[in-house]
Short mmCIF file of C-alpha atoms in Angstrom, two decimals:
data_model
loop_
_atom_site.label_atom_id
_atom_site.label_comp_id
_atom_site.label_asym_id
_atom_site.label_seq_id
_atom_site.Cartn_x
_atom_site.Cartn_y
_atom_site.Cartn_z
CA MET A 1 -26.91 -9.40 6.74
CA ALA A 2 -24.21 -11.77 7.92
CA GLY A 3 -20.64 -10.84 7.24
CA GLY A 4 -20.19 -14.02 5.26
CA SER A 5 -22.11 -12.75 2.26
CA PHE A 6 -20.60 -11.08 -0.78
CA GLY A 7 -23.16 -8.33 -1.03
CA PRO A 8 -23.68 -5.03 0.74
CA THR A 9 -24.77 -5.04 4.33
CA GLY A 10 -27.71 -2.72 3.79
CA VAL A 11 -26.40 0.23 5.74
CA ALA A 12 -28.95 3.00 6.23
CA LYS A 13 -27.73 6.27 4.76
CA GLU A 14 -28.67 9.62 6.23
CA ARG A 15 -27.76 12.57 3.99
CA ALA A 16 -26.06 10.47 1.33
CA GLU A 17 -29.16 10.52 -0.86
CA GLN A 18 -28.95 14.33 -0.90
CA TYR A 19 -25.34 14.52 -2.12
CA GLN A 20 -25.06 16.41 -5.40
CA GLY A 21 -22.33 16.73 -7.98
CA LYS A 22 -20.47 14.96 -10.75
CA VAL A 23 -16.94 13.89 -11.60
CA THR A 24 -15.20 17.11 -12.56
CA SER A 25 -11.86 17.61 -14.25
CA TYR A 26 -10.82 19.27 -10.99
CA VAL A 27 -11.27 15.92 -9.17
CA ILE A 28 -9.47 13.92 -11.84
CA ILE A 29 -6.44 16.21 -11.98
CA ALA A 30 -6.19 16.39 -8.18
CA CYS A 31 -6.34 12.59 -7.91
CA LEU A 32 -3.77 12.06 -10.66
CA VAL A 33 -1.29 14.44 -9.09
CA ALA A 34 -1.81 13.08 -5.58
CA ALA A 35 -1.44 9.48 -6.73
CA ILE A 36 2.12 10.19 -7.86
CA GLY A 37 2.98 9.45 -4.23
CA GLY A 38 2.18 5.85 -5.07
CA ALA A 39 4.59 5.95 -8.01
CA ILE A 40 7.41 6.86 -5.63
CA PHE A 41 6.56 3.94 -3.36
CA GLY A 42 6.34 1.57 -6.32
CA TYR A 43 9.52 2.76 -7.98
CA ASP A 44 11.51 2.05 -4.87
CA ILE A 45 9.98 -1.43 -4.45
CA GLY A 46 10.84 -2.27 -8.05
CA VAL A 47 14.27 -0.69 -8.24
CA SER A 48 15.69 -2.28 -5.07
CA GLY A 49 15.53 -5.86 -6.29
CA GLY A 50 17.08 -5.04 -9.66
CA VAL A 51 19.94 -3.05 -8.17
CA THR A 52 20.76 -5.75 -5.60
CA SER A 53 21.14 -8.29 -8.41
CA MET A 54 23.63 -6.13 -10.35
CA ASP A 55 27.22 -7.38 -9.98
CA GLU A 56 28.71 -3.86 -10.00
CA PHE A 57 26.53 -2.77 -7.08
CA LEU A 58 27.25 -5.94 -5.09
CA GLU A 59 30.99 -5.71 -5.75
CA GLU A 60 31.15 -2.13 -4.48
CA PHE A 61 28.94 -2.38 -1.37
CA PHE A 62 28.41 -6.09 -0.61
CA HIS A 63 31.55 -7.86 -1.77
CA SER A 64 30.91 -11.02 0.25
CA VAL A 65 27.58 -11.54 -1.54
CA TYR A 66 29.31 -10.91 -4.88
CA GLU A 67 31.86 -13.63 -4.12
CA LYS A 68 29.24 -16.09 -2.78
CA LYS A 69 27.07 -15.60 -5.86
CA LYS A 70 29.85 -17.05 -8.04
CA LEU A 71 30.35 -20.22 -5.99
CA ALA A 72 28.92 -23.24 -7.81
CA HIS A 73 28.55 -25.34 -4.65
CA GLU A 74 26.48 -22.72 -2.84
CA SER A 75 22.80 -23.55 -2.43
CA ASN A 76 20.66 -21.79 -5.02
CA TYR A 77 18.36 -20.63 -2.24
CA CYS A 78 21.17 -19.16 -0.09
CA LYS A 79 23.40 -17.25 -2.51
CA TYR A 80 21.92 -13.88 -1.53
CA ASP A 81 21.45 -14.60 2.19
CA ASP A 82 23.16 -11.57 3.71
CA GLN A 83 21.72 -9.36 6.45
CA GLY A 84 23.63 -6.32 5.22
CA LEU A 85 22.08 -6.64 1.78
CA ALA A 86 18.65 -7.12 3.38
CA THR A 87 19.23 -3.99 5.49
CA PHE A 88 19.81 -1.95 2.32
CA THR A 89 16.26 -2.82 1.27
CA SER A 90 14.57 -2.81 4.67
CA SER A 91 16.08 0.35 6.23
CA LEU A 92 13.79 2.50 4.12
CA TYR A 93 10.69 0.90 5.62
CA LEU A 94 11.89 1.19 9.21
CA ALA A 95 12.44 4.91 8.63
CA GLY A 96 9.01 5.13 7.05
CA LEU A 97 7.48 3.44 10.09
CA VAL A 98 8.90 6.08 12.43
CA SER A 99 8.16 9.03 10.16
CA THR A 100 4.52 8.16 9.60
CA LEU A 101 3.88 8.69 13.32
CA VAL A 102 5.34 12.19 12.93
CA ALA A 103 3.31 12.71 9.76
CA SER A 104 -0.02 12.12 11.55
CA PRO A 105 -0.15 15.41 13.51
CA VAL A 106 1.23 17.27 10.47
CA THR A 107 -1.54 15.83 8.30
CA ARG A 108 -4.21 16.68 10.86
CA ASN A 109 -3.03 20.14 11.95
CA TYR A 110 -1.56 21.50 8.72
CA GLY A 111 -3.44 19.58 6.06
CA ARG A 112 -2.89 16.74 3.62
CA ARG A 113 -0.94 18.94 1.18
CA ALA A 114 1.72 19.74 3.79
CA SER A 115 2.50 16.06 4.31
CA ILE A 116 2.61 15.42 0.56
CA VAL A 117 5.14 18.26 0.05
CA CYS A 118 7.28 17.13 3.01
CA GLY A 119 7.35 13.62 1.64
CA GLY A 120 8.39 14.78 -1.82
CA ILE A 121 11.27 16.93 -0.55
CA SER A 122 12.63 14.13 1.64
CA PHE A 123 12.47 11.69 -1.25
CA LEU A 124 14.34 14.11 -3.49
CA LEU A 125 17.19 14.34 -0.98
CA GLY A 126 17.31 10.57 -0.51
CA SER A 127 17.46 9.95 -4.26
CA ALA A 128 20.40 12.33 -4.63
CA LEU A 129 22.35 10.65 -1.81
CA ASN A 130 21.73 7.15 -3.17
CA ALA A 131 22.77 8.08 -6.69
CA GLY A 132 26.02 9.61 -5.45
CA ALA A 133 26.81 7.10 -2.68
CA VAL A 134 30.51 6.25 -2.29
CA HIS A 135 30.23 4.09 0.83
CA LEU A 136 27.61 2.04 2.65
CA ALA A 137 26.80 4.69 5.30
CA MET A 138 25.92 7.24 2.61
CA LEU A 139 23.77 4.65 0.88
CA LEU A 140 21.86 3.87 4.09
CA VAL A 141 21.33 7.55 4.99
CA GLY A 142 19.83 8.05 1.55
CA ARG A 143 17.54 5.06 2.11
CA ILE A 144 16.44 6.51 5.45
CA LEU A 145 15.50 9.81 3.79
CA LEU A 146 13.54 7.87 1.18
CA GLY A 147 11.76 6.15 4.06
CA VAL A 148 10.80 9.48 5.60
CA GLY A 149 9.34 10.51 2.25
CA ILE A 150 7.34 7.31 1.98
CA GLY A 151 6.10 7.66 5.55
CA PHE A 152 4.68 11.13 4.83
CA GLY A 153 3.39 10.23 1.37
CA ASN A 154 1.64 7.03 2.41
CA GLN A 155 0.07 8.84 5.34
CA ALA A 156 -1.39 11.68 3.30
CA VAL A 157 -2.06 10.46 -0.25
CA PRO A 158 -4.70 7.75 0.45
CA LEU A 159 -6.52 10.17 2.77
CA TYR A 160 -6.37 12.90 0.14
CA LEU A 161 -7.81 10.64 -2.52
CA SER A 162 -10.61 9.34 -0.29
CA GLU A 163 -11.66 12.83 0.77
CA VAL A 164 -11.58 14.39 -2.69
CA ALA A 165 -13.40 11.59 -4.53
CA PRO A 166 -17.21 11.49 -4.89
CA THR A 167 -18.77 8.72 -2.79
CA HIS A 168 -19.93 6.57 -5.71
CA LEU A 169 -16.46 6.55 -7.31
CA ARG A 170 -14.30 6.69 -4.18
CA GLY A 171 -13.01 3.12 -4.52
CA GLY A 172 -11.87 3.54 -8.11
CA LEU A 173 -10.30 6.96 -7.65
CA ASN A 174 -8.62 5.92 -4.40
CA MET A 175 -7.03 3.06 -6.31
CA MET A 176 -5.13 5.62 -8.35
CA PHE A 177 -2.58 5.35 -5.51
CA GLN A 178 -2.16 1.62 -6.12
CA LEU A 179 -2.19 2.05 -9.90
CA ALA A 180 0.59 4.61 -9.61
CA THR A 181 2.44 2.18 -7.32
CA THR A 182 2.23 -0.59 -9.91
CA LEU A 183 3.31 1.77 -12.69
CA GLY A 184 6.26 2.77 -10.49
CA ILE A 185 7.22 -0.90 -10.06
CA PHE A 186 6.95 -1.59 -13.78
CA THR A 187 8.94 1.54 -14.63
CA ALA A 188 11.66 0.54 -12.18
CA ASN A 189 11.89 -2.92 -13.71
CA MET A 190 12.27 -1.47 -17.20
CA VAL A 191 14.84 1.05 -15.97
CA ASN A 192 16.84 -1.74 -14.33
CA PHE A 193 16.71 -3.74 -17.54
CA GLY A 194 18.30 -0.83 -19.38
CA THR A 195 20.78 0.35 -16.76
CA GLN A 196 22.25 -3.11 -16.02
CA LYS A 197 23.97 -2.77 -19.42
CA LEU A 198 25.58 0.54 -18.39
CA LYS A 199 28.58 -0.79 -16.50
CA PRO A 200 29.76 0.11 -13.93
CA TRP A 201 27.47 3.04 -13.07
CA GLY A 202 24.04 1.85 -14.24
CA TRP A 203 22.84 1.19 -10.70
CA ARG A 204 23.42 4.87 -9.84
CA LEU A 205 21.08 5.93 -12.63
CA SER A 206 18.44 3.44 -11.42
CA LEU A 207 18.51 4.87 -7.89
CA GLY A 208 18.81 8.50 -9.01
CA LEU A 209 15.80 8.44 -11.33
CA ALA A 210 13.56 8.16 -8.26
CA ALA A 211 13.98 11.94 -8.08
CA PHE A 212 11.65 12.40 -11.07
CA PRO A 213 8.38 11.23 -9.44
CA ALA A 214 9.53 12.88 -6.21
CA LEU A 215 9.78 16.23 -8.01
CA LEU A 216 6.31 15.77 -9.50
CA MET A 217 4.91 14.92 -6.07
CA THR A 218 6.51 17.99 -4.48
CA LEU A 219 5.30 20.41 -7.14
CA GLY A 220 1.92 18.76 -7.36
CA GLY A 221 1.47 18.89 -3.59
CA TYR A 222 2.28 22.60 -3.64
CA TYR A 223 -0.38 23.40 -6.27
CA LEU A 224 -3.07 20.91 -5.19
CA PRO A 225 -6.18 22.20 -3.43
CA GLU A 226 -6.51 21.16 0.19
CA THR A 227 -9.34 18.69 0.85
CA PRO A 228 -12.65 20.17 2.07
CA ASN A 229 -12.62 17.77 5.02
CA SER A 230 -9.25 19.06 6.21
CA LEU A 231 -10.25 22.71 5.75
CA VAL A 232 -13.49 22.24 7.70
CA GLU A 233 -11.66 20.33 10.45
CA ARG A 234 -9.30 23.30 10.83
CA GLY A 235 -12.16 25.80 11.04
CA LEU A 236 -11.95 27.09 7.44
CA THR A 237 -15.52 26.15 6.60
CA GLU A 238 -16.22 28.76 3.91
CA ARG A 239 -12.98 27.97 2.14
CA GLY A 240 -13.89 24.28 2.41
CA ARG A 241 -17.26 25.03 0.80
CA ARG A 242 -15.62 26.77 -2.15
CA VAL A 243 -13.24 23.86 -2.74
CA LEU A 244 -16.11 21.36 -2.43
CA GLU A 245 -18.18 23.30 -4.96
CA LYS A 246 -15.28 23.17 -7.44
CA LEU A 247 -14.74 19.46 -6.82
CA ARG A 248 -18.41 18.59 -7.27
CA GLY A 249 -19.17 21.09 -10.04
CA THR A 250 -22.24 22.47 -8.26
CA GLU A 251 -23.16 24.99 -5.58
CA ASN A 252 -25.62 22.54 -4.03
CA VAL A 253 -23.21 20.91 -1.57
CA ASN A 254 -25.09 21.66 1.64
CA ALA A 255 -25.76 18.05 2.62
CA GLU A 256 -22.18 16.86 2.11
CA LEU A 257 -20.75 19.97 3.75
CA GLN A 258 -23.03 19.55 6.77
CA ASP A 259 -21.78 15.99 7.23
CA MET A 260 -18.23 17.36 7.23
CA VAL A 261 -19.10 20.09 9.73
CA ASP A 262 -20.75 17.59 12.08
CA ALA A 263 -17.80 15.26 11.82
CA SER A 264 -15.30 18.08 12.39
CA GLU A 265 -17.10 19.22 15.56
CA LEU A 266 -16.67 15.75 16.97
CA ALA A 267 -13.09 15.53 15.65
CA ASN A 268 -12.10 18.81 17.31
CA SER A 269 -13.47 17.61 20.63
CA ILE A 270 -10.95 14.75 20.53
CA LYS A 271 -7.63 16.04 21.82
CA HIS A 272 -5.73 12.75 21.73
CA PRO A 273 -6.76 10.77 18.62
CA PHE A 274 -4.23 7.99 19.19
CA LYS A 275 -5.59 7.44 22.68
CA ASN A 276 -9.16 7.78 21.47
CA ILE A 277 -8.82 5.19 18.71
CA MET A 278 -8.14 2.57 21.40
CA ARG A 279 -11.65 2.99 22.84
CA LYS A 280 -14.22 0.30 22.39
CA GLN A 281 -16.42 2.28 19.99
CA TYR A 282 -13.58 2.31 17.46
CA ARG A 283 -12.58 -1.34 17.90
CA PRO A 284 -13.65 -2.47 14.38
CA GLN A 285 -11.70 0.34 12.70
CA LEU A 286 -8.63 -0.38 14.85
CA VAL A 287 -8.74 -4.08 13.99
CA MET A 288 -8.96 -3.27 10.27
CA ALA A 289 -6.19 -0.65 10.54
CA ILE A 290 -3.91 -3.39 11.88
CA CYS A 291 -5.07 -6.47 10.00
CA MET A 292 -5.58 -5.13 6.46
CA PRO A 293 -2.03 -3.78 5.95
CA MET A 294 -0.52 -6.74 7.84
CA PHE A 295 -2.30 -9.24 5.61
CA GLN A 296 -1.43 -7.25 2.50
CA ILE A 297 2.28 -7.77 3.18
CA LEU A 298 1.89 -11.38 4.36
CA THR A 299 0.55 -12.35 0.94
CA GLY A 300 4.25 -12.52 0.03
CA ILE A 301 3.87 -10.01 -2.79
CA ASN A 302 6.62 -7.72 -1.56
CA SER A 303 9.06 -10.62 -1.50
CA ILE A 304 8.41 -11.16 -5.20
CA LEU A 305 8.44 -7.44 -6.06
CA PHE A 306 11.50 -6.54 -3.93
CA TYR A 307 13.57 -9.48 -4.95
CA ALA A 308 12.07 -10.48 -8.32
CA PRO A 309 15.41 -10.53 -10.19
CA VAL A 310 17.12 -12.19 -7.20
CA LEU A 311 14.29 -14.72 -6.90
CA PHE A 312 14.32 -15.59 -10.60
CA GLN A 313 18.12 -15.89 -10.57
CA THR A 314 17.79 -18.16 -7.53
CA MET A 315 15.49 -20.39 -9.59
CA GLY A 316 18.14 -20.67 -12.29
CA PHE A 317 17.15 -17.89 -14.68
CA GLY A 318 20.02 -16.02 -16.32
CA GLY A 319 20.62 -12.34 -15.56
CA ASN A 320 18.70 -11.02 -18.58
CA ALA A 321 15.97 -13.65 -18.21
CA SER A 322 15.43 -12.72 -14.57
CA LEU A 323 15.00 -9.05 -15.44
CA TYR A 324 12.66 -9.94 -18.30
CA SER A 325 10.57 -12.04 -15.91
CA SER A 326 10.45 -9.33 -13.22
CA ALA A 327 9.44 -6.76 -15.84
CA LEU A 328 6.65 -9.12 -16.92
CA THR A 329 5.34 -9.40 -13.36
CA GLY A 330 5.40 -5.60 -13.09
CA ALA A 331 3.42 -5.26 -16.31
CA VAL A 332 0.69 -7.71 -15.29
CA LEU A 333 0.43 -5.96 -11.91
CA VAL A 334 -0.38 -2.69 -13.70
CA LEU A 335 -3.02 -4.33 -15.91
CA SER A 336 -4.69 -6.16 -13.04
CA THR A 337 -4.90 -2.94 -11.02
CA VAL A 338 -6.71 -1.28 -13.93
CA VAL A 339 -9.19 -4.19 -13.85
CA SER A 340 -9.72 -3.62 -10.13
CA ILE A 341 -10.41 0.09 -10.66
CA SER A 342 -13.17 -0.76 -13.13
CA LEU A 343 -14.76 -3.37 -10.84
CA VAL A 344 -14.39 -2.16 -7.26
CA ASP A 345 -17.36 0.24 -7.23
CA ARG A 346 -19.57 -2.24 -9.11
CA VAL A 347 -18.93 -5.65 -7.53
CA GLY A 348 -17.67 -4.37 -4.18
CA ARG A 349 -14.59 -4.84 -2.05
CA ARG A 350 -15.36 -8.21 -0.46
CA ALA A 351 -15.85 -10.19 -3.67
CA LEU A 352 -12.50 -8.99 -5.02
CA LEU A 353 -10.64 -9.75 -1.79
CA ILE A 354 -12.07 -13.26 -1.37
CA SER A 355 -11.71 -14.38 -4.99
CA GLY A 356 -8.22 -12.86 -5.20
CA GLY A 357 -7.19 -14.67 -2.04
CA ILE A 358 -8.32 -18.04 -3.41
CA GLN A 359 -6.40 -17.50 -6.66
CA MET A 360 -3.23 -16.52 -4.77
CA ILE A 361 -3.36 -19.66 -2.61
CA ILE A 362 -3.66 -21.93 -5.64
CA CYS A 363 -0.78 -20.23 -7.48
CA GLN A 364 1.59 -20.31 -4.50
CA VAL A 365 0.96 -23.99 -3.83
CA ILE A 366 1.57 -24.90 -7.49
CA VAL A 367 4.84 -22.93 -7.66
CA SER A 368 6.02 -24.57 -4.44
CA VAL A 369 5.25 -28.05 -5.78
CA ILE A 370 7.08 -27.40 -9.08
CA LEU A 371 10.19 -26.10 -7.31
CA GLY A 372 10.07 -28.89 -4.74
CA LEU A 373 9.92 -31.64 -7.34
CA LYS A 374 11.97 -30.21 -10.20
CA PHE A 375 14.52 -27.79 -8.75
CA GLY A 376 17.24 -28.75 -6.27
CA ASP A 377 19.69 -26.85 -4.08
CA THR A 378 22.54 -26.76 -6.55
CA GLN A 379 20.87 -27.61 -9.87
CA ASP A 380 21.69 -24.96 -12.46
CA ASN A 381 18.18 -24.27 -13.67
CA LEU A 382 14.70 -25.54 -14.35
CA SER A 383 13.84 -27.11 -17.67
CA LYS A 384 12.32 -24.70 -20.20
CA GLY A 385 8.78 -26.10 -19.76
CA TYR A 386 8.81 -25.83 -15.98
CA THR A 387 10.44 -22.40 -16.17
CA ILE A 388 7.51 -21.16 -18.25
CA LEU A 389 5.06 -22.75 -15.78
CA VAL A 390 6.70 -21.01 -12.82
CA VAL A 391 6.57 -17.63 -14.56
CA VAL A 392 2.93 -18.16 -15.57
CA PHE A 393 1.78 -19.01 -12.05
CA ILE A 394 3.80 -16.22 -10.46
CA CYS A 395 2.15 -13.83 -12.94
CA LEU A 396 -1.28 -15.27 -12.05
CA PHE A 397 -0.45 -14.72 -8.39
CA VAL A 398 0.56 -11.12 -9.10
CA ILE A 399 -2.63 -10.58 -11.14
CA ALA A 400 -4.76 -11.82 -8.25
CA PHE A 401 -2.95 -9.50 -5.84
CA GLY A 402 -3.24 -6.61 -8.29
CA TRP A 403 -7.04 -6.68 -8.43
CA SER A 404 -7.62 -7.56 -4.78
CA TRP A 405 -5.30 -7.07 -1.81
CA GLY A 406 -2.94 -4.68 -3.59
CA PRO A 407 -5.27 -1.72 -4.00
CA LEU A 408 -7.86 -2.69 -1.40
CA GLY A 409 -5.28 -3.09 1.35
CA TRP A 410 -4.96 0.70 1.12
CA THR A 411 -8.45 1.66 0.01
CA ILE A 412 -10.45 0.05 2.81
CA PRO A 413 -8.46 1.50 5.74
CA SER A 414 -8.47 4.96 4.15
CA GLU A 415 -12.27 5.07 3.91
CA ILE A 416 -13.47 3.57 7.22
CA PHE A 417 -12.25 6.06 9.83
CA PRO A 418 -14.47 8.85 11.17
CA LEU A 419 -12.81 12.25 10.92
CA GLU A 420 -11.94 12.48 14.63
CA ILE A 421 -9.55 9.50 14.38
CA ARG A 422 -8.79 9.59 10.65
CA SER A 423 -5.20 10.84 10.79
CA ALA A 424 -4.39 8.50 13.70
CA GLY A 425 -6.05 5.58 11.94
CA GLN A 426 -4.15 6.21 8.72
CA SER A 427 -0.90 6.49 10.68
CA ILE A 428 -1.52 3.10 12.28
CA THR A 429 -2.34 1.61 8.87
CA VAL A 430 0.84 2.95 7.29
CA ALA A 431 2.95 2.07 10.35
CA VAL A 432 1.71 -1.54 10.37
CA ASN A 433 2.25 -1.81 6.61
CA LEU A 434 5.80 -0.49 6.87
CA PHE A 435 6.57 -2.58 9.96
CA PHE A 436 5.65 -5.83 8.23
CA THR A 437 7.31 -4.64 5.02
CA PHE A 438 10.50 -4.09 7.05
CA ILE A 439 10.22 -7.53 8.69
CA ILE A 440 9.67 -9.35 5.39
CA ALA A 441 12.34 -7.34 3.55
CA GLN A 442 14.87 -8.03 6.30
CA ALA A 443 13.97 -11.70 6.75
CA PHE A 444 13.08 -12.87 3.23
CA LEU A 445 16.55 -13.86 2.02
CA SER A 446 17.11 -15.86 5.23
CA LEU A 447 13.63 -17.38 5.01
CA LEU A 448 14.31 -18.35 1.39
CA CYS A 449 17.53 -20.05 2.47
CA ALA A 450 15.80 -21.86 5.35
CA PHE A 451 12.43 -22.78 3.78
CA LYS A 452 13.63 -23.14 0.17
CA PHE A 453 10.58 -23.93 -2.02
CA GLY A 454 8.47 -24.02 1.15
CA ILE A 455 8.56 -20.20 1.27
CA PHE A 456 5.54 -20.18 -1.06
CA ILE A 457 3.61 -22.54 1.24
CA PHE A 458 4.44 -20.25 4.16
CA PHE A 459 2.80 -17.28 2.43
CA ALA A 460 -0.10 -19.41 1.12
CA GLY A 461 -0.95 -20.22 4.73
CA TRP A 462 -1.24 -16.54 5.56
CA VAL A 463 -3.40 -15.88 2.50
CA THR A 464 -5.76 -18.62 3.71
CA VAL A 465 -6.06 -16.94 7.12
CA MET A 466 -6.77 -13.50 5.67
CA THR A 467 -9.35 -14.76 3.19
CA ILE A 468 -11.29 -16.35 6.06
CA PHE A 469 -10.91 -13.08 8.02
CA VAL A 470 -12.49 -11.07 5.20
CA TYR A 471 -15.33 -13.56 4.72
CA PHE A 472 -16.47 -13.33 8.33
CA LEU A 473 -15.35 -9.93 9.63
CA LEU A 474 -15.16 -7.32 6.84
CA PRO A 475 -18.48 -5.67 5.88
CA GLU A 476 -18.98 -4.26 2.39
CA THR A 477 -18.04 -0.56 2.20
CA LYS A 478 -19.07 0.02 -1.42
CA GLY A 479 -21.22 3.14 -1.80
CA VAL A 480 -21.14 4.16 1.87
CA PRO A 481 -20.19 7.85 2.39
CA ILE A 482 -17.08 8.33 4.51
CA GLU A 483 -18.86 10.49 7.06
CA GLU A 484 -21.55 7.83 7.55
CA MET A 485 -19.16 4.85 7.66
CA THR A 486 -19.56 4.47 11.43
CA LEU A 487 -23.12 3.23 10.89
CA LEU A 488 -21.73 0.29 8.90
CA TRP A 489 -20.34 -1.61 11.86
CA LYS A 490 -23.64 -1.50 13.75
CA LYS A 491 -25.24 -3.47 10.92
CA HIS A 492 -22.59 -6.20 10.96
CA TRP A 493 -23.46 -9.54 12.57
CA PHE A 494 -20.23 -9.65 14.65
CA TRP A 495 -19.17 -6.08 15.32
CA ASN A 496 -22.60 -4.92 16.54
CA LYS A 497 -22.17 -7.20 19.55
CA LEU A 498 -19.05 -5.31 20.63
CA LEU A 499 -20.03 -1.71 19.95
CA PRO A 500 -21.67 0.45 22.61
CA ALA A 501 -24.99 1.59 21.11
CA THR A 502 -24.77 5.02 22.71
CA ASN A 503 -21.73 5.98 20.64
CA LEU A 504 -23.29 5.14 17.28
CA GLU A 505 -26.54 6.82 18.21
CA ALA A 506 -24.65 9.94 19.21
CA GLN A 507 -22.81 10.07 15.90
CA SER A 508 -25.98 9.46 13.90
CA ASN A 509 -27.58 12.40 15.71
CA ASN A 510 -25.17 14.85 14.06
CA GLY A 511 -22.45 14.35 16.66
CA THR A 512 -24.41 16.09 19.41
CA ASN A 513 -22.73 14.06 22.12
CA SER A 514 -19.13 15.04 21.46
CA SER A 515 -17.72 14.02 24.81
CA ILE A 516 -17.11 10.36 24.04
#
């Protein structure tokens, strides 16, 4: 079936029909604990924007911004344009970009749990340094340690969730990572709302409370079971069987285990997964590993989530009103992610991505028009009616992201890689995500100053491109077992023209030709 349809592509399944098991409490608890890694990521996204809008924080670390903020003649769009302030936010993501490349061999050779624990410990240290920072260097070192934690966590947690979840519920359970991220953002917004009244040290409490989810992630990672896929890949097949039996609640796991064994034999024959993923037979997965996280960031969502209080203050909202508005966007993001979890394994990934993209485009264009017509460079604020309209359409934008590109930007890459390139593929996904997050975080305040209301049109253009990309090039992955995902691309109208048939045939024959 052509890639332009909303429905499944009719992929032939091999042993999938023989998979046994049910959703056990063991699976649910493991997924809940693992998804705390998302809460860490989300808390940092949410807390950064609130802290950078607090006068006490700006006065201590970014005095020039504090002074510029008070100037009446300064353009509304340029009051926060400072590369040092942007570096405070973006340094974390640059560190995460580097650390995720280190996390890949750790995840592959020592297991998913090892990366989760490493990430939690690093985040704990970073939180302590940020809370106690007395100068800018200490603040930035703490941010770098937080970035290392996010690099390890984002590398391991989506893989963990995909490998633990039963095939028919993989999308929903994998989205626990995104749900935890949105809850982290909402929590951070509410914390900021409370701590901004605790002068002059409230910002320290906001940054220091990141240690709580980090502690849960560290302890949870220590007590979690390793995934069966990772155990089998490392030669611990019998131990992998026992874990799989607990996860599925049945001893009849032969079909699923055999798929893992076949995949691990091929994976272990690949000595250089980063080099291997560049080969033609993995071209579709590589394209998705780059494009999905890139597009996720180019929706503009991180600009709103990072700088929500700053953005709302830029548009003339008072300090309390801006924090109220950012808390509202965090709340609707949580609710929309819950909606996505309930729909993703029923309606599929493509329908959510395409419809969400269309809604985001409409909302961004409307916000841009309102600001362009009704809000000037030095005007104090929007009228009450237009203020409400802006908040409504920004919330509608966030809702659309929350049930489409937010969770699926992580879910799809985590489920499409065959085991032999899975850790490398996830590293590329996380690295691309963090690279574009760093670029947008570093550039957004300058882009806002330069583009003014046109910043929303800029992001709407990217959402248009990525919606077209999904319509034509992304096949439906709903209900396809991870170990049989490679068969999906051969059924696609575009990708089957690029793939060498011998590779897919070899993999479908139980990986007998392992010398690709």
